[in-house]
């Protein structure tokens, strides 16, 4: 499967625990995006990363949330001390290098990770 | 503040009809435009991208872009019940190295058999 791979697909955490969501981009893609979607709400941008760099984290909550995309391995979205309000679908997307400009930035989504905080 | 607006719907059309979905955006510098479809409980999937004024057709889907009026639309011909989903409009402007897309909240489409 050459698509964007996310795991786990479903994760249940108790309040105060940590959640780690992983994303492996499509083969050849070097840009990763994380989005959050609350039930019955729109898609909210969280963070955009390239290998070893955070390009835009304007959508990340100031506390408890962090993201990384190391040189080797998947991108990780980490949520510390989860609260009920963190329950949502978290989507990762990726895009290839060399895009941008007038031909835009086509991104492809993984199947998502559904976090439930109990 | 760059914004993308869509009517939330629901837009209800009978099977076989043409569904017309509209999206407006605030930034005149926007350069590329995307339509995604999202079924309930699933991730968004790309339907079409469009970069130039005019129409772009792909099967039953036609994207229309009018940069002067700052809108982009998606037409779905011969609508099928399987087209029932939320349609998301996304817009990209080139701001240096930042490729962040700006998303609308989506239009819910219901195709009635």
Short mmCIF file of C-alpha atoms in Angstrom, two decimals:
data_model
loop_
_atom_site.label_atom_id
_atom_site.label_comp_id
_atom_site.label_asym_id
_atom_site.label_seq_id
_atom_site.Cartn_x
_atom_site.Cartn_y
_atom_site.Cartn_z
CA UNK A 1 0.00 0.00 0.00
CA UNK A 2 1.68 3.18 -1.21
CA UNK A 3 -0.79 5.50 0.51
CA UNK A 4 -0.44 7.61 3.62
CA UNK A 5 -0.37 5.24 6.56
CA UNK A 6 -1.66 6.20 9.95
CA UNK A 7 -1.71 4.22 13.13
CA UNK A 8 -3.33 3.44 15.34
CA UNK A 9 -6.67 3.75 13.60
CA UNK A 10 -8.48 3.90 16.90
CA UNK A 11 -7.03 4.85 20.25
CA UNK A 12 -8.70 5.07 23.64
CA UNK A 13 -6.99 6.96 26.41
CA UNK A 14 -7.99 7.93 29.92
CA UNK A 15 -7.84 11.55 30.92
CA UNK A 16 -4.29 12.53 31.80
CA UNK A 17 -2.61 9.89 29.66
CA UNK A 18 -0.52 10.51 26.59
CA UNK A 19 -1.56 9.81 23.03
CA UNK A 20 0.91 9.23 20.21
CA UNK A 21 -0.30 9.15 16.65
CA UNK A 22 1.97 8.06 13.83
CA UNK A 23 1.97 8.91 10.17
CA UNK A 24 4.09 7.54 7.35
CA UNK A 25 3.75 9.69 4.22
CA UNK A 26 3.30 8.32 0.74
CA UNK A 27 6.48 7.04 -0.83
CA UNK A 28 8.50 9.94 -2.18
CA UNK A 29 6.60 12.54 -0.17
CA UNK A 30 8.57 14.79 2.11
CA UNK A 31 5.85 17.08 3.47
CA UNK A 32 3.44 16.09 6.20
CA UNK A 33 0.36 17.86 7.52
CA UNK A 34 -1.73 17.10 10.56
CA UNK A 35 -5.40 18.02 10.78
CA UNK A 36 -7.98 17.59 13.49
CA UNK A 37 -11.69 17.13 12.96
CA UNK A 38 -14.05 17.31 15.88
CA UNK A 39 -17.41 15.53 15.57
CA UNK A 40 -19.73 17.40 13.21
CA UNK A 41 -17.11 20.10 12.60
CA UNK A 42 -14.77 21.12 9.82
CA UNK A 43 -11.20 20.15 9.15
CA UNK A 44 -8.77 22.19 11.25
CA UNK A 45 -5.14 22.59 10.25
CA UNK A 46 -2.70 21.87 13.05
CA UNK A 47 0.86 21.67 11.74
CA UNK A 48 2.91 21.34 8.58
CA UNK A 49 6.30 19.65 8.68
CA UNK A 50 9.13 18.71 6.42
CA UNK A 51 11.83 16.30 7.43
CA UNK A 52 13.31 17.54 10.71
CA UNK A 53 11.59 20.94 10.36
CA UNK A 54 8.34 22.45 11.51
CA UNK A 55 7.23 24.85 8.79
CA UNK A 56 3.93 26.07 10.20
CA UNK A 57 2.46 25.18 13.58
CA UNK A 58 -0.07 27.98 13.71
CA UNK A 59 -2.92 25.55 14.31
CA UNK A 60 -1.35 23.69 17.19
CA UNK A 61 -2.68 24.31 20.69
CA UNK A 62 -0.04 26.06 22.75
CA UNK A 63 0.14 23.40 25.39
CA UNK A 64 0.20 19.61 25.49
CA UNK A 65 0.49 19.15 21.71
CA UNK A 66 3.70 18.59 19.80
CA UNK A 67 4.69 17.16 16.44
CA UNK A 68 7.85 15.94 14.85
CA UNK A 69 8.98 14.45 11.58
CA UNK A 70 12.42 12.94 12.13
CA UNK A 71 14.96 12.20 9.47
CA UNK A 72 14.12 8.52 9.80
CA UNK A 73 10.74 7.13 10.68
CA UNK A 74 7.20 8.38 10.73
CA UNK A 75 5.83 11.72 11.78
CA UNK A 76 4.49 11.71 15.33
CA UNK A 77 1.71 13.82 16.79
CA UNK A 78 1.93 13.72 20.55
CA UNK A 79 -0.78 14.82 22.93
CA UNK A 80 0.15 14.91 26.58
CA UNK A 81 -2.30 14.78 29.47
CA UNK A 82 -5.29 14.23 27.21
CA UNK A 83 -8.65 15.72 28.07
CA UNK A 84 -12.14 14.85 26.85
CA UNK A 85 -12.03 17.74 24.39
CA UNK A 86 -9.14 16.09 22.57
CA UNK A 87 -11.47 13.36 21.36
CA UNK A 88 -11.48 13.76 17.60
CA UNK A 89 -10.33 12.34 14.32
CA UNK A 90 -6.74 13.22 13.52
CA UNK A 91 -5.84 13.12 9.86
CA UNK A 92 -2.37 13.11 8.41
CA UNK A 93 -1.73 14.14 4.83
CA UNK A 94 1.36 14.29 2.69
CA UNK A 95 2.57 15.95 -0.48
CA UNK A 96 5.59 15.46 -2.68
CA UNK A 97 8.57 17.79 -2.95
CA UNK A 98 8.73 20.15 -5.86
CA UNK A 99 5.16 21.33 -5.72
CA UNK A 100 3.95 24.70 -4.68
CA UNK A 101 3.65 27.86 -6.68
CA UNK A 102 0.99 28.13 -9.32
CA UNK A 103 0.47 24.39 -9.49
CA UNK A 104 -0.36 24.33 -5.88
CA UNK A 105 -0.01 21.66 -3.41
CA UNK A 106 -2.04 18.50 -3.83
CA UNK A 107 -2.18 16.65 -0.54
CA UNK A 108 -3.30 13.10 0.05
CA UNK A 109 -4.87 11.97 3.28
CA UNK A 110 -4.39 8.91 5.37
CA UNK A 111 -7.39 7.09 6.78
CA UNK A 112 -7.18 8.91 10.09
CA UNK A 113 -6.72 8.09 13.72
CA UNK A 114 -9.75 8.31 15.97
CA UNK A 115 -8.88 9.30 19.51
CA UNK A 116 -11.39 8.77 22.28
CA UNK A 117 -10.66 10.12 25.73
CA UNK A 118 -12.62 8.52 28.53
CA UNK B 1 -7.32 36.65 7.38
CA UNK B 2 -7.58 34.31 4.45
CA UNK B 3 -10.95 32.59 4.33
CA UNK B 4 -12.79 30.02 2.29
CA UNK B 5 -16.55 29.92 2.52
CA UNK B 6 -19.05 27.27 1.55
CA UNK B 7 -22.74 26.85 2.20
CA UNK B 8 -23.06 24.15 4.81
CA UNK B 9 -26.19 22.70 3.25
CA UNK B 10 -27.54 20.17 3.24
CA UNK B 11 -27.96 20.39 -0.50
CA UNK B 12 -30.54 17.88 -1.58
CA UNK B 13 -30.89 16.78 -5.21
CA UNK B 14 -32.75 13.92 -6.86
CA UNK B 15 -30.85 11.08 -8.43
CA UNK B 16 -29.79 11.94 -11.97
CA UNK B 17 -29.84 15.69 -11.43
CA UNK B 18 -26.91 18.10 -11.51
CA UNK B 19 -25.52 19.06 -8.11
CA UNK B 20 -23.84 22.46 -7.94
CA UNK B 21 -21.48 23.22 -5.09
CA UNK B 22 -19.98 26.66 -4.61
CA UNK B 23 -16.98 28.06 -2.80
CA UNK B 24 -15.72 31.62 -2.41
CA UNK B 25 -12.33 32.71 -1.17
CA UNK B 26 -11.00 35.95 0.17
CA UNK B 27 -7.42 36.12 -1.05
CA UNK B 28 -6.96 37.38 -4.61
CA UNK B 29 -3.46 35.94 -4.58
CA UNK B 30 -4.75 32.36 -4.33
CA UNK B 31 -3.34 30.23 -7.07
CA UNK B 32 -4.65 26.70 -6.80
CA UNK B 33 -7.93 25.18 -5.79
CA UNK B 34 -9.04 21.74 -4.76
CA UNK B 35 -12.22 19.81 -4.19
CA UNK B 36 -12.26 16.92 -1.77
CA UNK B 37 -15.05 14.54 -0.88
CA UNK B 38 -15.48 13.18 2.62
CA UNK B 39 -17.85 10.40 3.54
CA UNK B 40 -19.02 10.24 7.11
CA UNK B 41 -16.38 8.62 9.29
CA UNK B 42 -13.81 8.61 6.50
CA UNK B 43 -10.90 10.78 5.43
CA UNK B 44 -11.10 13.39 2.68
CA UNK B 45 -10.28 12.17 -0.82
CA UNK B 46 -9.22 14.36 -3.69
CA UNK B 47 -11.72 14.82 -6.50
CA UNK B 48 -10.20 17.57 -8.59
CA UNK B 49 -7.71 20.37 -8.68
CA UNK B 50 -7.95 23.48 -10.84
CA UNK B 51 -5.48 26.26 -11.44
CA UNK B 52 -6.69 28.31 -14.40
CA UNK B 53 -9.87 30.24 -15.09
CA UNK B 54 -12.52 28.25 -16.84
CA UNK B 55 -13.80 24.71 -16.64
CA UNK B 56 -12.05 21.45 -16.00
CA UNK B 57 -13.91 18.22 -16.56
CA UNK B 58 -13.23 14.76 -15.19
CA UNK B 59 -15.95 12.22 -15.78
CA UNK B 60 -19.14 13.40 -14.11
CA UNK B 61 -17.32 16.18 -12.29
CA UNK B 62 -16.64 19.67 -13.60
CA UNK B 63 -14.72 22.28 -11.65
CA UNK B 64 -15.20 25.92 -12.59
CA UNK B 65 -12.87 28.70 -11.54
CA UNK B 66 -13.42 32.43 -11.78
CA UNK B 67 -10.53 34.29 -10.23
CA UNK B 68 -11.99 37.73 -10.94
CA UNK B 69 -15.04 36.88 -8.86
CA UNK B 70 -13.07 34.74 -6.45
CA UNK B 71 -15.19 31.65 -6.63
CA UNK B 72 -14.75 28.05 -7.55
CA UNK B 73 -17.55 25.59 -8.07
CA UNK B 74 -18.02 21.88 -8.54
CA UNK B 75 -20.73 20.42 -10.72
CA UNK B 76 -21.70 16.79 -10.42
CA UNK B 77 -23.71 15.51 -13.36
CA UNK B 78 -26.03 12.52 -13.18
CA UNK B 79 -25.84 12.57 -9.38
CA UNK B 80 -25.92 9.18 -7.69
CA UNK B 81 -26.81 8.26 -4.11
CA UNK B 82 -23.17 7.27 -3.69
CA UNK B 83 -22.26 10.94 -4.22
CA UNK B 84 -23.92 11.76 -0.90
CA UNK B 85 -21.06 13.14 1.18
CA UNK B 86 -19.52 16.37 2.40
CA UNK B 87 -17.59 18.28 -0.24
CA UNK B 88 -14.66 20.34 0.93
CA UNK B 89 -13.13 23.23 -0.94
CA UNK B 90 -9.47 24.03 -0.29
CA UNK B 91 -7.40 26.93 -1.53
CA UNK B 92 -3.65 27.40 -1.69
CA UNK B 93 -1.63 30.55 -2.09
CA UNK B 94 2.06 30.52 -2.51
CA UNK B 95 3.62 32.20 0.47
CA UNK B 96 7.23 31.27 0.17
CA UNK B 97 7.79 27.82 1.53
CA UNK B 98 4.42 27.55 3.23
CA UNK B 99 2.06 25.24 1.44
CA UNK B 100 -0.74 25.33 3.95
CA UNK B 101 -4.18 24.97 2.42
CA UNK B 102 -7.11 27.01 3.64
CA UNK B 103 -10.24 24.88 3.96
CA UNK B 104 -13.93 25.59 3.81
CA UNK B 105 -16.21 23.90 6.30
CA UNK B 106 -17.78 21.79 3.59
CA UNK B 107 -21.15 21.41 1.92
CA UNK B 108 -23.22 18.37 2.74
CA UNK B 109 -24.81 16.80 -0.34
CA UNK B 110 -27.68 14.35 -0.23
CA UNK B 111 -28.69 12.61 -3.43
CA UNK B 112 -32.14 11.12 -3.11
CA UNK B 113 -32.99 7.94 -5.03
#
